[in-house]
mmCIF file of C-alpha atoms in Angstrom:
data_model
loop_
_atom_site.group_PDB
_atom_site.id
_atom_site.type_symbol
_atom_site.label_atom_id
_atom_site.label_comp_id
_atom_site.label_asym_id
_atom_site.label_seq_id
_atom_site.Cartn_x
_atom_site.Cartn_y
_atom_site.Cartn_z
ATOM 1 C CA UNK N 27 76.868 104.272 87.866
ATOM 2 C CA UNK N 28 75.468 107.731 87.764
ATOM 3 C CA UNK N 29 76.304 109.660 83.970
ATOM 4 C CA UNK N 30 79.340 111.469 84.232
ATOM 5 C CA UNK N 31 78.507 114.287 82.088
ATOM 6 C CA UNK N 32 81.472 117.140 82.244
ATOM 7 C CA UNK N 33 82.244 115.779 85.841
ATOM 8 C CA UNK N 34 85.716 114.904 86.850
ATOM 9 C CA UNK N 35 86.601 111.515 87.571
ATOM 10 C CA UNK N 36 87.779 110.858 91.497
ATOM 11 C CA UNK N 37 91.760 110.474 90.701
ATOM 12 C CA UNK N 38 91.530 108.070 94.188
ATOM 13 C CA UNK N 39 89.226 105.588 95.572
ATOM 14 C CA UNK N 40 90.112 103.986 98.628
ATOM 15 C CA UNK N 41 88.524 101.259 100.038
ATOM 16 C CA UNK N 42 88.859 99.920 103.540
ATOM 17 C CA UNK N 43 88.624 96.080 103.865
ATOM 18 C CA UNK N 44 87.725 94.499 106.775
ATOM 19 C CA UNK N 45 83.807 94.347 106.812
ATOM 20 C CA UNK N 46 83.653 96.928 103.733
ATOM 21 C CA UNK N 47 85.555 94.233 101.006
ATOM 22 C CA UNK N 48 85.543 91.384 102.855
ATOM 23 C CA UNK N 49 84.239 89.506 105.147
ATOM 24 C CA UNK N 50 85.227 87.619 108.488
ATOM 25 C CA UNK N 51 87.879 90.688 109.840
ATOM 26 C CA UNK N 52 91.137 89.302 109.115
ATOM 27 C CA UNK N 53 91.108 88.998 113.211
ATOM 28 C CA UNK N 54 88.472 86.428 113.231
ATOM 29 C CA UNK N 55 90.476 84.180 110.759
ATOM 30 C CA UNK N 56 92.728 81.384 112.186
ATOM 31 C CA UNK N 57 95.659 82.905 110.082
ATOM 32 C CA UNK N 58 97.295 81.193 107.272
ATOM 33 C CA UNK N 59 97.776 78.752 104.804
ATOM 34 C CA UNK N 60 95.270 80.598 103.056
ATOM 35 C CA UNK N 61 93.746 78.147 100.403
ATOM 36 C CA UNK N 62 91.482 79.014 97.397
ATOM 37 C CA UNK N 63 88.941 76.487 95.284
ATOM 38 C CA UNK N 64 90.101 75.246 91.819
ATOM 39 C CA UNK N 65 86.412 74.820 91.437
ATOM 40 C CA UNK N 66 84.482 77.089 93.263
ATOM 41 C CA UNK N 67 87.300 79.771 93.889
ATOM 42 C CA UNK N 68 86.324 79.949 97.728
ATOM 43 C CA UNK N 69 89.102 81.288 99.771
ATOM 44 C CA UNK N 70 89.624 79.682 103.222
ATOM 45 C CA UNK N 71 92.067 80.079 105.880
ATOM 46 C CA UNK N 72 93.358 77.016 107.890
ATOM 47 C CA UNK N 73 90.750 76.006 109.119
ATOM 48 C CA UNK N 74 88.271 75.945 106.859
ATOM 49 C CA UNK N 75 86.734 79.713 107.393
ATOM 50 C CA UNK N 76 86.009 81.241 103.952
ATOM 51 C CA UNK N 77 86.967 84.749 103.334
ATOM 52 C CA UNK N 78 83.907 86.622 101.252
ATOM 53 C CA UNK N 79 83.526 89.455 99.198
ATOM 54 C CA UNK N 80 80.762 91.424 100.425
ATOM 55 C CA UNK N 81 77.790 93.380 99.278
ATOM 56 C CA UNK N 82 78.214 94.651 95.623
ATOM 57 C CA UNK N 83 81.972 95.469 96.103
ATOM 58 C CA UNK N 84 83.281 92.907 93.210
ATOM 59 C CA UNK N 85 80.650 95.203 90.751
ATOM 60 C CA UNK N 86 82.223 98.407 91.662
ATOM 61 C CA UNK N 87 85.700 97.085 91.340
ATOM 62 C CA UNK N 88 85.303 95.603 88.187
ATOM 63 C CA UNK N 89 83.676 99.041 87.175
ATOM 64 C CA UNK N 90 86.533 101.491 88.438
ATOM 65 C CA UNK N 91 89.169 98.846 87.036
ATOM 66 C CA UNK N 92 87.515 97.594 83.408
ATOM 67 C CA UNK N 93 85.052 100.755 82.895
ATOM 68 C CA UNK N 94 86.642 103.556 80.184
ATOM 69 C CA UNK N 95 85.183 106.176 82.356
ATOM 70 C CA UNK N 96 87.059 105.615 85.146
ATOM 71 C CA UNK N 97 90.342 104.780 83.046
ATOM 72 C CA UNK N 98 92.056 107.733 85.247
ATOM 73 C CA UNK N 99 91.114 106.407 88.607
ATOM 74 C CA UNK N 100 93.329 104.161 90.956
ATOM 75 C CA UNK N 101 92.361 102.161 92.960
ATOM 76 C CA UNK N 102 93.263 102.239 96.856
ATOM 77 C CA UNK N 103 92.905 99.720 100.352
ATOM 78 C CA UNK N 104 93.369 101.067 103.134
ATOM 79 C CA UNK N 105 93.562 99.054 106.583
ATOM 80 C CA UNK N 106 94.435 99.128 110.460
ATOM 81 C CA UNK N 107 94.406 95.162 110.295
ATOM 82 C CA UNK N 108 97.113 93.447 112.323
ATOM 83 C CA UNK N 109 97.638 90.953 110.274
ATOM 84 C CA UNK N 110 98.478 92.752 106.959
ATOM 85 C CA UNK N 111 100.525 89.739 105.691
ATOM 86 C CA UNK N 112 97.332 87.615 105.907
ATOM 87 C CA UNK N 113 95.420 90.566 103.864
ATOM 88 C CA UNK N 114 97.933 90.565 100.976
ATOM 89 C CA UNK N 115 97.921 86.678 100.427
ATOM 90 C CA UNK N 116 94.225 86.858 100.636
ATOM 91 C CA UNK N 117 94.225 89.790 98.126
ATOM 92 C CA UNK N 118 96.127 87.730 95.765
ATOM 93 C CA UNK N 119 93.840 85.058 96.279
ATOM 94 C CA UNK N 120 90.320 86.211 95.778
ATOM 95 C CA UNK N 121 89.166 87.111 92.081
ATOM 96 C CA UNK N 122 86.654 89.664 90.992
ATOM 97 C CA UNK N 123 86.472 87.202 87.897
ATOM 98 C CA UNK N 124 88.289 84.431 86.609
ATOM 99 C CA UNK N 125 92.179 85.418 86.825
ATOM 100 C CA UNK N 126 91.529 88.604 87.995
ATOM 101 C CA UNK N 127 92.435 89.172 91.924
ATOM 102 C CA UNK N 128 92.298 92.052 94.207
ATOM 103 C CA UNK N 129 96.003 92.140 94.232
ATOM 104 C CA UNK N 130 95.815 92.878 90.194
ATOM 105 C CA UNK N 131 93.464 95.654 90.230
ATOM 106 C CA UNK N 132 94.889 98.122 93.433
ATOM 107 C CA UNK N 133 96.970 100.817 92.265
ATOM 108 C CA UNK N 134 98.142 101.458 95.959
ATOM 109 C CA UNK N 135 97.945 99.798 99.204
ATOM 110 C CA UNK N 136 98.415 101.238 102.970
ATOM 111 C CA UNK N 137 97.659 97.510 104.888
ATOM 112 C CA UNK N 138 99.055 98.509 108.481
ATOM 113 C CA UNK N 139 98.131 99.116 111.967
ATOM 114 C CA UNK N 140 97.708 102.443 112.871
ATOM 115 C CA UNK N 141 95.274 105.732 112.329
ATOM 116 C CA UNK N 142 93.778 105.668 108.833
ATOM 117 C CA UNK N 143 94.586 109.674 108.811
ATOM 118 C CA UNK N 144 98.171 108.167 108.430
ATOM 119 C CA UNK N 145 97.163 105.626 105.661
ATOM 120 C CA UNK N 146 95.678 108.523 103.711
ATOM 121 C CA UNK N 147 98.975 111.427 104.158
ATOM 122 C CA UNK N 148 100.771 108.255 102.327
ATOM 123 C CA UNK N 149 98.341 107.560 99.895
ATOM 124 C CA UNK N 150 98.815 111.526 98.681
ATOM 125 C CA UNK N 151 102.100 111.552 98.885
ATOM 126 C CA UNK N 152 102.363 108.331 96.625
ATOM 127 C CA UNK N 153 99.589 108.628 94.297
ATOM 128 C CA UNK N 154 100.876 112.657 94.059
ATOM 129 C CA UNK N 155 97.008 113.670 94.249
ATOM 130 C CA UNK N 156 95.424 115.534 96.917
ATOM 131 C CA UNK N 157 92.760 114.929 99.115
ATOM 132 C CA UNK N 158 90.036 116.224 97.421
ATOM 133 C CA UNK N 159 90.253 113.989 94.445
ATOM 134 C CA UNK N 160 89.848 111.161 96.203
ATOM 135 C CA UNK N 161 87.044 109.131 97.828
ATOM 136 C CA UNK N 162 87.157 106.393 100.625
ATOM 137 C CA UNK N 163 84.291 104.104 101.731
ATOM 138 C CA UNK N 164 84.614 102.392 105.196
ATOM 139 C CA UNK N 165 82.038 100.411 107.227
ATOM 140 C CA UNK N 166 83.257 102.217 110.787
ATOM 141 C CA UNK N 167 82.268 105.177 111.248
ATOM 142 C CA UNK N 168 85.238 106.844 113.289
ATOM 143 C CA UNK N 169 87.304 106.208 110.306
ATOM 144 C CA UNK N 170 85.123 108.133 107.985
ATOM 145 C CA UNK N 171 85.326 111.272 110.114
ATOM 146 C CA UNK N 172 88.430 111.180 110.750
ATOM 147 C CA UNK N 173 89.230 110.968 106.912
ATOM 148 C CA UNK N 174 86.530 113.628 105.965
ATOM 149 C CA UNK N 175 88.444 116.405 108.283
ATOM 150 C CA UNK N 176 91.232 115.844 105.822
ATOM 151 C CA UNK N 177 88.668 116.837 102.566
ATOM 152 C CA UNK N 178 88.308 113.040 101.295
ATOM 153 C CA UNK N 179 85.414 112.389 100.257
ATOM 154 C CA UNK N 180 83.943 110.151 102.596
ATOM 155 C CA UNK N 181 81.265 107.229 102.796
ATOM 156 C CA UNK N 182 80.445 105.317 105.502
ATOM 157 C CA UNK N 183 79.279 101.551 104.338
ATOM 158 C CA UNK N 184 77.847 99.806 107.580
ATOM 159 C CA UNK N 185 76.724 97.002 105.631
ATOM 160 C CA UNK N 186 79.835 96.294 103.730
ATOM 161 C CA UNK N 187 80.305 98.490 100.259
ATOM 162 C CA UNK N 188 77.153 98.629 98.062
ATOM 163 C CA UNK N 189 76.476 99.853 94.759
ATOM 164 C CA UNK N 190 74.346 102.518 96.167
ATOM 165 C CA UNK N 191 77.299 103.713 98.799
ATOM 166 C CA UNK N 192 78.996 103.666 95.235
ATOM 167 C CA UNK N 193 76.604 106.088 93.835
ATOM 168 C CA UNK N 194 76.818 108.218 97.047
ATOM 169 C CA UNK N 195 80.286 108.220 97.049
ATOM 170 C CA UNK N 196 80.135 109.961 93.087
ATOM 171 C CA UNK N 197 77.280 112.411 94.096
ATOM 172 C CA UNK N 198 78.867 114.038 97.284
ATOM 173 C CA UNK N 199 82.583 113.652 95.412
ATOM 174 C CA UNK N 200 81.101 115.804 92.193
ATOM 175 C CA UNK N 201 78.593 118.076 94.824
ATOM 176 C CA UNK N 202 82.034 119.072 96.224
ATOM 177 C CA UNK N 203 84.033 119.978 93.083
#
């Protein structure tokens, strides 16, 4: 990512999942027995429909989570899915790299219907960090403004999270300190 310098690292980053981490929307998924690959460690639902990571989103988790820099920075998902209970066995499913999952690496998790301004008062309240430490990339747009009226530091990732929306995220976050 970009040099930090004498920048602060963001104490937060929140990511949302459906169509920013992953990719079909847990709603598009015939539900569970969720199934992952010994060989290829492809994660399918029931009937066969693999579950994805998308754009550059395992790079800039492995980064925040293995990365000395970012050593102080948790990690965060945030989502309105209705089916969290298919979200958390596919979190604990998918790996960033060989026995690593999602589930290892989040520090927090707000996985429930509802407004995402909701997600984020709990994420403060349970990571003890205010709003302006944190940053939160999300591929729909009324989430990100929502969020951003609250002084996140927001990014919004129509294409899923990439590397650059990574970069973006760091550059606004540190523009604002």
């Amino acid at each position: 990512a970009i040099p930090m310098a004498n920048e602060a690292a963001p104490g937060l980053v929140v990511f949302d999942l459906d169509d920013t981490v992953w990719s079909p929307e847990m709603w598009e998924l015939n539900g569970p027995p969720f199934t992952k690959c010994s060989r290829t460690g492809a994660v399918k639902d029931r009937r066969g429909t693999r579950v994805d990571l998308i754009g550059d989103v395992r790079q800039v988790l492995l980064e925040i989570y293995e990365d000395e820099r970012w050593t102080n920075t948790q990690i965060g998902f945030a989502s309105r899915t209705d089916y969290p209970e298919w979200a958390f066995e596919v979190m604990g499913l998918i790996e960033l790299r060989p026995e690593l999952t999602l589930a290892d690496v989040v520090d927090h998790n707000e996985v429930y219907p509802g407004a995402k301004t909701s997600h984020f008062r709990s994420l403060a309240q349970k990571s003890g960090l205010d709003y302006e430490s944190m940053i939160f990339f999300d591929n729909e747009y009324r989430n990100v403004r929502d969020v951003q009226r609250m002084g996140v530091t927001c990014v919004h990732t129509p294409r899923g999270m990439l590397y650059e929306n990574w970069e973006q995220g760091l550059r606004e976050f540190w523009s604002s300190e």
